[in-house]
Coordinates of C-alpha atoms in Angstrom, one line a residue:
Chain A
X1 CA 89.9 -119.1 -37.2
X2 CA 85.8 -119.3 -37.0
X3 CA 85.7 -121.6 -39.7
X4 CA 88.5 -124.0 -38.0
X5 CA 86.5 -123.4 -34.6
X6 CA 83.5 -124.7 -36.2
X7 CA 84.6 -127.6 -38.1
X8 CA 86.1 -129.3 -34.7
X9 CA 83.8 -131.6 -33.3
X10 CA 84.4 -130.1 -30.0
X11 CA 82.1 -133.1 -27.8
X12 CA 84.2 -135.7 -29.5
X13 CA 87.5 -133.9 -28.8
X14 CA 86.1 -133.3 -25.1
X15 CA 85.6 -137.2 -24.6
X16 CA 89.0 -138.3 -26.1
X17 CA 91.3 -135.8 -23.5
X18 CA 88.9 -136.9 -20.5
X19 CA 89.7 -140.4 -21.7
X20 CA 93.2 -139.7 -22.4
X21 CA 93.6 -138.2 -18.9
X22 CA 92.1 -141.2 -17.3
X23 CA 94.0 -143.5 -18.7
X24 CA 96.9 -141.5 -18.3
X25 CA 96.2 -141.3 -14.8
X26 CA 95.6 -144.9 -13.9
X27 CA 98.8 -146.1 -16.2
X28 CA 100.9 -144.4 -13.9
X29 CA 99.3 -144.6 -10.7
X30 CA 98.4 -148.2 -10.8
X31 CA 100.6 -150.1 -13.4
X32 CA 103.9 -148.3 -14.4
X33 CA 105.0 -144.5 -15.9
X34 CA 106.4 -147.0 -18.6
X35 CA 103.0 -147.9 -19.5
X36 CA 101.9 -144.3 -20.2
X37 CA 104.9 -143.8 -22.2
X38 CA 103.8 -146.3 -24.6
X39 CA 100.1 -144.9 -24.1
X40 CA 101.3 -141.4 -25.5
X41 CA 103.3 -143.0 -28.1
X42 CA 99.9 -144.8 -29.5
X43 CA 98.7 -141.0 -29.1
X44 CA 101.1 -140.0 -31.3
X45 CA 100.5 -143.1 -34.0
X46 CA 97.0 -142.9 -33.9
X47 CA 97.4 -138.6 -34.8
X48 CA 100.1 -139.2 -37.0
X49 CA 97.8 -142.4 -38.9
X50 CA 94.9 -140.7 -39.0
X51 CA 96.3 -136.8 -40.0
X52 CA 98.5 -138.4 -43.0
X53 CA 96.2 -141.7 -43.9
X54 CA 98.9 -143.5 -43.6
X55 CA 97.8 -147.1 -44.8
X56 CA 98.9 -149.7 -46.8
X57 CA 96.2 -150.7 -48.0
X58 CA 95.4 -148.2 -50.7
X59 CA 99.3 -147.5 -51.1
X60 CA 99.2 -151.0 -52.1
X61 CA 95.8 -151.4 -54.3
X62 CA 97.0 -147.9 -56.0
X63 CA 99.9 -149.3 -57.1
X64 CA 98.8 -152.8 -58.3
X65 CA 95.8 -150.6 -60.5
X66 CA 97.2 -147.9 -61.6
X67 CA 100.9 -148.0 -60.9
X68 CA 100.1 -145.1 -58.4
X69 CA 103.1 -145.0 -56.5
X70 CA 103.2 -142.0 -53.5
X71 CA 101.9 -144.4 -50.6
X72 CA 104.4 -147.2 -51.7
X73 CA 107.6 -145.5 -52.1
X74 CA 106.8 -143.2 -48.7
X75 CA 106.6 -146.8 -47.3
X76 CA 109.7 -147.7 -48.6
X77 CA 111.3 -144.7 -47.1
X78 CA 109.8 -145.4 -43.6
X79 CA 111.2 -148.9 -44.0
X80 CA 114.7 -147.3 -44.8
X81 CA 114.6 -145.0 -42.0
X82 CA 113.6 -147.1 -39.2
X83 CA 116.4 -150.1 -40.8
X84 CA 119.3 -147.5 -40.3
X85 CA 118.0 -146.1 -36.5
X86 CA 116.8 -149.5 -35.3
X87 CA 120.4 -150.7 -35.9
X88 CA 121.6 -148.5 -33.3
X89 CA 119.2 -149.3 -31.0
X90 CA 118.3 -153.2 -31.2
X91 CA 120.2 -155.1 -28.6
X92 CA 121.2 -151.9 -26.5
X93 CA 120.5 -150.5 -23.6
X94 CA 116.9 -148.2 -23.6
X95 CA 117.4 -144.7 -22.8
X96 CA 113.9 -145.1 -20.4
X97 CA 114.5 -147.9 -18.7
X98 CA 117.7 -150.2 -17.3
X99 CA 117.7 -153.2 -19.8
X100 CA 118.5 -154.3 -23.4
X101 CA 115.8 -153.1 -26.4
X102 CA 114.7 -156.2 -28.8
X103 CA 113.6 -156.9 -32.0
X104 CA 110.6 -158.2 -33.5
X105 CA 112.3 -161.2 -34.5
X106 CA 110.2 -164.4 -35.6
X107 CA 110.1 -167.8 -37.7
X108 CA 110.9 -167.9 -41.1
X109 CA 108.4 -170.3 -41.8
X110 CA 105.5 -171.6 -44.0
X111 CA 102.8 -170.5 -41.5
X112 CA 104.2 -167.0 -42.4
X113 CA 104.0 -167.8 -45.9
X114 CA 100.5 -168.5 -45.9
X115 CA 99.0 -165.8 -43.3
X116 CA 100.5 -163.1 -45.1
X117 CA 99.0 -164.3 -48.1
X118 CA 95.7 -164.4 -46.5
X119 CA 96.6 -160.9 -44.8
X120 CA 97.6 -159.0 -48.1
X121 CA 93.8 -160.6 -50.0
X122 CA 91.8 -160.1 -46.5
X123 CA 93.1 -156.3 -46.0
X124 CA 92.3 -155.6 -49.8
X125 CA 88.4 -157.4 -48.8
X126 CA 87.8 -155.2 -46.1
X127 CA 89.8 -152.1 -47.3
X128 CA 92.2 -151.6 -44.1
X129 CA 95.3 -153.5 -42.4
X130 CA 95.8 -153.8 -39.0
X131 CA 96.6 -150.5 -38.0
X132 CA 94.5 -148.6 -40.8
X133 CA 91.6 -150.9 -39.5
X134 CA 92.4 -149.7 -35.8
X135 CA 92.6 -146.2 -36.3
X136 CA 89.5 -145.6 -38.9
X137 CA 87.3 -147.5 -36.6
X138 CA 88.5 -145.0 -34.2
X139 CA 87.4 -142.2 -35.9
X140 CA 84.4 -143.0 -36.7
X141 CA 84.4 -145.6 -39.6
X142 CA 81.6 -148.0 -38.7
X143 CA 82.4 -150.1 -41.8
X144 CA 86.1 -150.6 -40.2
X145 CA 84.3 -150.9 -36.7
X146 CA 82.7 -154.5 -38.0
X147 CA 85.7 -155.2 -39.6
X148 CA 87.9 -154.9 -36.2
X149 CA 85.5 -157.0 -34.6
X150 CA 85.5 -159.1 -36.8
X151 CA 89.2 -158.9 -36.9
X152 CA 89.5 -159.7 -33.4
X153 CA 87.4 -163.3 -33.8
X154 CA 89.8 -164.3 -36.8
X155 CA 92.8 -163.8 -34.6
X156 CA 91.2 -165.6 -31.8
X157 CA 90.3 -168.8 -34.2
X158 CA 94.1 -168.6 -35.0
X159 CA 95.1 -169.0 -31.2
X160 CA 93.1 -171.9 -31.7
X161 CA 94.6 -173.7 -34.2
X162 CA 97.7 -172.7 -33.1
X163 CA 98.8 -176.7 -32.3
X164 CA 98.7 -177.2 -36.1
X165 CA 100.2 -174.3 -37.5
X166 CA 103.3 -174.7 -34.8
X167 CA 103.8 -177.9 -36.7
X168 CA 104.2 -176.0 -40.0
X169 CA 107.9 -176.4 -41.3
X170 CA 110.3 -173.4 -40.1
X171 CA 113.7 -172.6 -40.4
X172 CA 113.3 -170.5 -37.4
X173 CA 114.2 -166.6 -36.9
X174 CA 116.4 -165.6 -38.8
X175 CA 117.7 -161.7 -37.6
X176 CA 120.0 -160.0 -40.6
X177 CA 121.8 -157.6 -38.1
X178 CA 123.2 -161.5 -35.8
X179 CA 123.4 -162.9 -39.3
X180 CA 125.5 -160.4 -41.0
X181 CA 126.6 -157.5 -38.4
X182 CA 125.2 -154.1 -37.8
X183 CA 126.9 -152.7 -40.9
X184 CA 126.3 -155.1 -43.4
X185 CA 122.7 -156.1 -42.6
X186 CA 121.9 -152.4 -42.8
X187 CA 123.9 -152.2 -46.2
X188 CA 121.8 -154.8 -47.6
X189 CA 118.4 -154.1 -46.6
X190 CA 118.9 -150.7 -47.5
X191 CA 120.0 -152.3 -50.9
X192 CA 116.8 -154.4 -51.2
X193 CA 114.9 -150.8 -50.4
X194 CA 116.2 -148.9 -52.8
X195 CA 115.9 -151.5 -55.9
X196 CA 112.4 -151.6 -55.0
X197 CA 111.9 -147.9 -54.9
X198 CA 113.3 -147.7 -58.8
X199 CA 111.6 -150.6 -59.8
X200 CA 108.3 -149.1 -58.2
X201 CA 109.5 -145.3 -59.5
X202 CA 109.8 -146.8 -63.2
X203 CA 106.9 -148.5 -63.0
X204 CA 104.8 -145.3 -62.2
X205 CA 107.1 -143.2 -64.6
X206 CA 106.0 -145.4 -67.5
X207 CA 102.4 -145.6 -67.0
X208 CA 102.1 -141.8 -65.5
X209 CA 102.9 -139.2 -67.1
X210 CA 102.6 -136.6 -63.8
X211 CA 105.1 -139.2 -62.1
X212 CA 107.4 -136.9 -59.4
X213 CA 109.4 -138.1 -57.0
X214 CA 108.7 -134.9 -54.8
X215 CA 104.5 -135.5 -54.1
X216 CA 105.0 -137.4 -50.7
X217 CA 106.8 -133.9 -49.7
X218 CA 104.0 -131.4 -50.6
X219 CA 103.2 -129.8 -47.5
X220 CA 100.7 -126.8 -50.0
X221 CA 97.5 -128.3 -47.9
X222 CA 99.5 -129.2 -44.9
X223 CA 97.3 -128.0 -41.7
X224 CA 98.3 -129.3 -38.5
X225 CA 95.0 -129.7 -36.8
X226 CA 92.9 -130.5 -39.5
X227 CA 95.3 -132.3 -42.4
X228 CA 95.8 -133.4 -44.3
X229 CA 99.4 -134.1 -43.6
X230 CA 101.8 -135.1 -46.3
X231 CA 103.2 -139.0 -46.4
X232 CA 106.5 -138.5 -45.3
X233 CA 105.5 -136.1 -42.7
X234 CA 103.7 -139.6 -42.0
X235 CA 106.7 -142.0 -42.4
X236 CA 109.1 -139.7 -40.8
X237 CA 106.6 -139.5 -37.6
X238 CA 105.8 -143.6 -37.6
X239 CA 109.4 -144.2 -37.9
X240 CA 110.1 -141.6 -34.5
X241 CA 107.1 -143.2 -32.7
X242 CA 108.1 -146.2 -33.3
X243 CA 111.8 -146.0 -31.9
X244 CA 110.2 -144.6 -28.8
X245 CA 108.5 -147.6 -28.4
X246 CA 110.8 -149.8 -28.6
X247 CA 112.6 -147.3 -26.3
X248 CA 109.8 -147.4 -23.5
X249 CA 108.1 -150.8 -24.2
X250 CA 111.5 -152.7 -24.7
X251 CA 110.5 -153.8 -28.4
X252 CA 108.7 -152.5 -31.1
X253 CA 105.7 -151.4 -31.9
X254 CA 102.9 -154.3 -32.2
X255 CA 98.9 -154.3 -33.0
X256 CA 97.1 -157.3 -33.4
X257 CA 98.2 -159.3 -30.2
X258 CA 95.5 -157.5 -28.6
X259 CA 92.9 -158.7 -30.6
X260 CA 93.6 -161.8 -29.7
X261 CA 93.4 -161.0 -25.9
X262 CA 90.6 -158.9 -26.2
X263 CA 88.3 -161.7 -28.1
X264 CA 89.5 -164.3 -25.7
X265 CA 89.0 -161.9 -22.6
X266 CA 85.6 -161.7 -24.1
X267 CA 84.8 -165.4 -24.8
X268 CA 85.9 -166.2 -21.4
X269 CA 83.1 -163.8 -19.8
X270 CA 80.4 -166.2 -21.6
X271 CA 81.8 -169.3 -20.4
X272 CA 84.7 -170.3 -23.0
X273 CA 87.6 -171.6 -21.4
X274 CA 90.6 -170.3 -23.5
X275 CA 93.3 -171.0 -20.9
X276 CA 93.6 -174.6 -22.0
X277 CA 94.3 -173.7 -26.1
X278 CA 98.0 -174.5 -26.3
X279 CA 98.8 -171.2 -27.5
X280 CA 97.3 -169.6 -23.9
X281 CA 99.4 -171.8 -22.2
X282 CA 102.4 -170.2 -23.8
X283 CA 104.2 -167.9 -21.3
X284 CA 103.3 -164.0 -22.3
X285 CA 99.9 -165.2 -23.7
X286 CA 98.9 -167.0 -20.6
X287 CA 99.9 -164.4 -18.5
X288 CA 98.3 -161.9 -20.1
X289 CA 95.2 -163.4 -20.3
X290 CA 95.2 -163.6 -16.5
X291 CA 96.5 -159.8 -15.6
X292 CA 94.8 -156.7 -16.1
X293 CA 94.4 -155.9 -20.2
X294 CA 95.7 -152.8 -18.9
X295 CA 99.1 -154.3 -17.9
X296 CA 99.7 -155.2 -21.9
X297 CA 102.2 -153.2 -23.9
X298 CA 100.3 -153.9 -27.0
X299 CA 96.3 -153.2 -25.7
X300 CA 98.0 -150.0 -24.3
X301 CA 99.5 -148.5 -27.2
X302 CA 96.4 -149.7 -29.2
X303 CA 94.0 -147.2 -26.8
X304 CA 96.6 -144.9 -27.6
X305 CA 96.0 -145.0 -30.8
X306 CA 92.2 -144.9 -30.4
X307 CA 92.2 -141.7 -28.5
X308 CA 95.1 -140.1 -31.0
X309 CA 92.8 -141.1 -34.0
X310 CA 89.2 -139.7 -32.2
X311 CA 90.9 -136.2 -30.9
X312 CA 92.6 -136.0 -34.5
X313 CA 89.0 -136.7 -36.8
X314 CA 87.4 -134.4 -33.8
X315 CA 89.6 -131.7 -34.6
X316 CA 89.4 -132.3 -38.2
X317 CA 85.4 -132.5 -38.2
X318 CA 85.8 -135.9 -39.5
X319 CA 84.4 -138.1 -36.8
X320 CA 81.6 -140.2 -38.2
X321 CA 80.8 -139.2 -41.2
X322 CA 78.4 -141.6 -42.7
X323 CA 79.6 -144.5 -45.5
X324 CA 77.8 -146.3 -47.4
X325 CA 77.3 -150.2 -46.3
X326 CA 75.7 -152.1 -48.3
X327 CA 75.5 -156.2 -48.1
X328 CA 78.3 -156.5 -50.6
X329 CA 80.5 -154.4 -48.5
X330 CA 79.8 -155.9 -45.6
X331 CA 80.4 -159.3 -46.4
X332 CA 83.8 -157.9 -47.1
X333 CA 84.2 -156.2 -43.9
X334 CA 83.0 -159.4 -42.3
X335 CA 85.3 -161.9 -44.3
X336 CA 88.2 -159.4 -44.2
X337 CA 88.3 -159.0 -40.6
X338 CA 88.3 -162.5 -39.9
X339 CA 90.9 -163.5 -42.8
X340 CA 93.0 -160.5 -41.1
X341 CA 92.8 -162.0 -37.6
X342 CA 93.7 -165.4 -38.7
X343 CA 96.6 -164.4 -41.2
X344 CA 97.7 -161.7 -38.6
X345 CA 98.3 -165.0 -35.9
X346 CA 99.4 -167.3 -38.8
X347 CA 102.3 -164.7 -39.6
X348 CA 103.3 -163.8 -36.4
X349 CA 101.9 -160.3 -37.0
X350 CA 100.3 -158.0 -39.2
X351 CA 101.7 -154.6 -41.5
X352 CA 103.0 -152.9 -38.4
X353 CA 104.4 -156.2 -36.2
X354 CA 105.7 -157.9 -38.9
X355 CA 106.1 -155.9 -41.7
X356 CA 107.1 -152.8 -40.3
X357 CA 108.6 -153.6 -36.9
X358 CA 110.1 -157.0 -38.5
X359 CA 112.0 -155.1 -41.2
X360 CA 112.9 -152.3 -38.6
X361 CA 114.6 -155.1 -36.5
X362 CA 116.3 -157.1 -39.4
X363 CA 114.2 -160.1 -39.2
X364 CA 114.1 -161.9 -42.2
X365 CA 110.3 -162.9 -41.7
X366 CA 109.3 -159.2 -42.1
X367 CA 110.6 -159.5 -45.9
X368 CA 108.9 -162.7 -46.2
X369 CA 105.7 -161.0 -45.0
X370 CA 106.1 -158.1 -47.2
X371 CA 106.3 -160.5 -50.4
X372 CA 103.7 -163.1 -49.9
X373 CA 101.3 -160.0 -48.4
X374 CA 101.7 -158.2 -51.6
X375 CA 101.3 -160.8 -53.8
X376 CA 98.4 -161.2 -51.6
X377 CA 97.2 -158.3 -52.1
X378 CA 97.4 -158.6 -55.4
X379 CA 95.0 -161.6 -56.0
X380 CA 92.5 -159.3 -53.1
X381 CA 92.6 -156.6 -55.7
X382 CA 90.4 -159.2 -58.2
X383 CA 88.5 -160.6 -55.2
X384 CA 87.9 -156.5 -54.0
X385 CA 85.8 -155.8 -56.6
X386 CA 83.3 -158.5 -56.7
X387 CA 82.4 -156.5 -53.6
X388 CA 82.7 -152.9 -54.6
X389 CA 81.3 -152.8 -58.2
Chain B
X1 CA 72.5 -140.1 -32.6
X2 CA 74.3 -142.2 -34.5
X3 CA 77.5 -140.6 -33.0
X4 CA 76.1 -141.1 -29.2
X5 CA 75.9 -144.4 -30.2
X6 CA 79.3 -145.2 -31.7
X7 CA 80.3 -143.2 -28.7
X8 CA 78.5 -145.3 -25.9
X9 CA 80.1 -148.6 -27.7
X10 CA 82.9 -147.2 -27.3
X11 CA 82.8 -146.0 -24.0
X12 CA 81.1 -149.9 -22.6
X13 CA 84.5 -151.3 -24.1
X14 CA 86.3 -149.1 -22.6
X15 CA 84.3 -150.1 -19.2
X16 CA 85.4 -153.5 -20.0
X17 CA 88.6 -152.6 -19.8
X18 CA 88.5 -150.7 -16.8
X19 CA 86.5 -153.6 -15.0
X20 CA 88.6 -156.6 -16.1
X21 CA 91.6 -154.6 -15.0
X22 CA 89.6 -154.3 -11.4
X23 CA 89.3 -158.1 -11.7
X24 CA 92.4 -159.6 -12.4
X25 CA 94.8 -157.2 -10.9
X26 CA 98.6 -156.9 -11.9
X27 CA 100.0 -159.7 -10.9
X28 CA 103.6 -159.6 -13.2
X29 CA 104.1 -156.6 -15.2
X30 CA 105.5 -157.3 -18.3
X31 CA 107.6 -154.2 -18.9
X32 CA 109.1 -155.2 -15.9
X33 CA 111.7 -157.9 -16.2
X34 CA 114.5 -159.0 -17.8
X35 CA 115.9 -162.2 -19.8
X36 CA 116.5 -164.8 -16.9
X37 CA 114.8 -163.0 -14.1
X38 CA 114.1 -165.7 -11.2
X39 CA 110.7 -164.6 -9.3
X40 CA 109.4 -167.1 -7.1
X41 CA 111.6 -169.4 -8.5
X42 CA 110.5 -169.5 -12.0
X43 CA 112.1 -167.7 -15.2
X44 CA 111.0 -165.1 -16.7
X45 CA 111.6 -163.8 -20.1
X46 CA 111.1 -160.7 -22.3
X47 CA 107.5 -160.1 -23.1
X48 CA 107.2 -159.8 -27.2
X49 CA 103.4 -160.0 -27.7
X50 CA 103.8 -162.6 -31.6
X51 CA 101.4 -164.6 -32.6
X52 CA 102.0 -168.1 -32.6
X53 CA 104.7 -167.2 -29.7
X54 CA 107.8 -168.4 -31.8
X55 CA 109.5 -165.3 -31.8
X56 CA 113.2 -165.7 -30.5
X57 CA 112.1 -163.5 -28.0
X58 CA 110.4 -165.8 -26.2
X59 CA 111.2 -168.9 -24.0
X60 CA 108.4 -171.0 -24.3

């Protein structure tokens, strides 16, 4: 118990519950209770991120290297999971509020193609996707902290050139569970799932010789305050959170929207008029960008996950430990944030909007994503260590 | 130090957010509506934050 007592970084942990309670208090008293739902949730995320390193980043670089495969095939299962509950959910009525839940349907199209390919390369660069980039800045990460700014300016430059990428051919959204029915689109995207998880198992069988399916289930270090905690203790708990978003917020769980607003909040304050780009003229983003930051979904669940990621590293005695940042790395922070924020608005979203949510919701872009990022990543992997030798 | 300082950054964002919510106000809440609501005569429609505002979701 002493040792546990001394380990927490008890000031940190101190700052993130008064924060938490601020913001908890004026969610409710000034916007909606809706709104602190979705705050908690991001609680929840940024705890559950952080306390099983949940990212897909090094899932992803693990497997292309070394045909490490825990990270990918807990990803897999998460995928799985959230397929067969979202099915029940999408296009029903919440539980929170009176109103149909949607999906994070969007375009199939070639501007997806090509910002996930710059998504799965850039999040290799800078070592950290959307959300792992959110919540390790969070805790501490000052590597990750220039990469989320830099993150944040990418995604703006996409709102910019967002009149030529609209122009990009599409074949529009395509949503599996309209396409094919509730029963059949889940049949086949489970299909899909599970060929990858043998071809992925097989992979690491062959070049492994410790290979077990049973690793993303060892709970021997599991410590609930501290962590770590295993993956699907992670997957299981994103998949959960999730749902309750798209229970609360009316759709699923989104990141990088936010860094949009956020840059262009902050460009307008030094005289940059965003509100006459085409793509702040669009409905939600130009109405966003003139209401309270507060009154979006997506910034709100994303200080969720702030707070859930500085209490968790607080209570873990992780907050700020010191990296190594040399000019190497961070030009790779710098170019990875950006490329990030511009695939991110390219693609319609990033690991957790697309990939994750997209999937979740039977889109047929999230699949798309998932491809072109990982063959992405892939070519990153090469790039990555120009940078990290 | 280092930490006070990661901290205070932290902590003059979050002031940003707390002043630019005292700014602008909340005029329409997007959790708030549904598909086809009419207020003040114009339509509204379901608020899914995607990037290049394609998503089906939308009625741009």
């Amino acid at each position: 118990m002493n040792t546990l007592v001394k380990k927490i970084d008890l000031s940190v942990f101190i700052y993130s519950i008064i924060g938490t309670l601020v913001f908890s208090y004026l969610l409710v008293s000034q916007i909606s209770h809706r709104h602190l739902y979705v705050f908690l949730i991001g609680i929840g995320l940024g705890v559950s991120l952080y306390h099983a390193s949940f990212g897909f980043t090094g899932g992803w670089r693990n497997f292309i290297e070394r045909r490490e495969s825990s990270s990918l095939r807990a990803q897999i299962i998460m995928l799985g999971l959230a397929v067969i509950l979202f099915s029940f959910f999408i296009n029903s009525n919440s539980w929170i509020y009176q109103g149909k839940m949607i999906g994070a349907v969007a375009p199939v199209s070639l501007s997806v193609v090509i910002g996930s390919f710059i998504f799965g390369l850039a999040m290799q660069l800078a070592g950290g996707c959307g959300s792992g980039t959110l919540f390790t800045a969070s805790s501490g990460n000052g590597k990750m902290a220039i990469t989320l700014i830099f993150f944040m300016i990418g995604s703006l430059v996409g709102t910019y050139h967002f009149d030529f990428w609209r122009l990009a051919p599409s074949l529009g959204g395509i949503s599996l569970l309209n396409e094919y029915g509730k029963v059949n689109s889940v049949l086949l995207q489970l299909s899909i799932l599970l060929m990858l998880y043998y071809v992925v198992f097989k992979s690491d069988q062959k070049q492994n010789s410790n290979f077990s399916h049973f690793d993303i289930f060892d709970f021997t270090n599991f410590k609930l305050f501290k962590g770590p905690w295993p993956l699907i203790l992670g997957s299981v708990l994103l998949v959960f959170f999730n749902v309750l978003m798209l229970q609360a917020a009316g759709h699923p769980w989104g990141i990088t929207f936010a860094f949009s607003l956020w840059a262009a909040k902050i460009v307008q304050l030094i005289g940059i008029d965003v509100s006459s780009w085409a793509f702040w003229k669009l409905s939600y983003p130009s109405t966003a960008l003139e209401n309270s930051i507060l009154a979006d979904p997506t910034t709100v669940s994303n200080l969720g996950i702030i707070f859930g990621a500085l209490a968790a590293s607080a209570l873990a005695g992780n907050f700020f430990k010191a990296s190594l940042i040399n000019r190497k790395i961070l030009i790779a922070a710098i170019l990875g944030g950006f490329l990030m924020g511009y695939g991110a608005r390219l693609s319609f979203g990033c690991n957790v909007g697309a990939l994750f949510s997209g999937i979740a919701s039977g889109s047929l872009h999230g699949w798309v994503w998932f491809l072109f990022a990982f063959l992405g990543s892939m070519v990153g992997v090469r790039f990555r260590r120009v940078f990290y030798s | 130090m280092k930490r006070i300082i990661y901290l205070f950054i932290l902590t003059l964002c979050l002031t940003f957010a707390f002043l630019d919510h005292d700014s602008n106000g909340v005029a329409y809440n997007p959790l708030f509506h549904n598909h086809n609501d009419q207020t003040d005569g114009a339509t509204q429609s379901i608020a899914m934050p995607c990037g290049l505002g394609g998503s089906e979701n939308h009625k741009h």
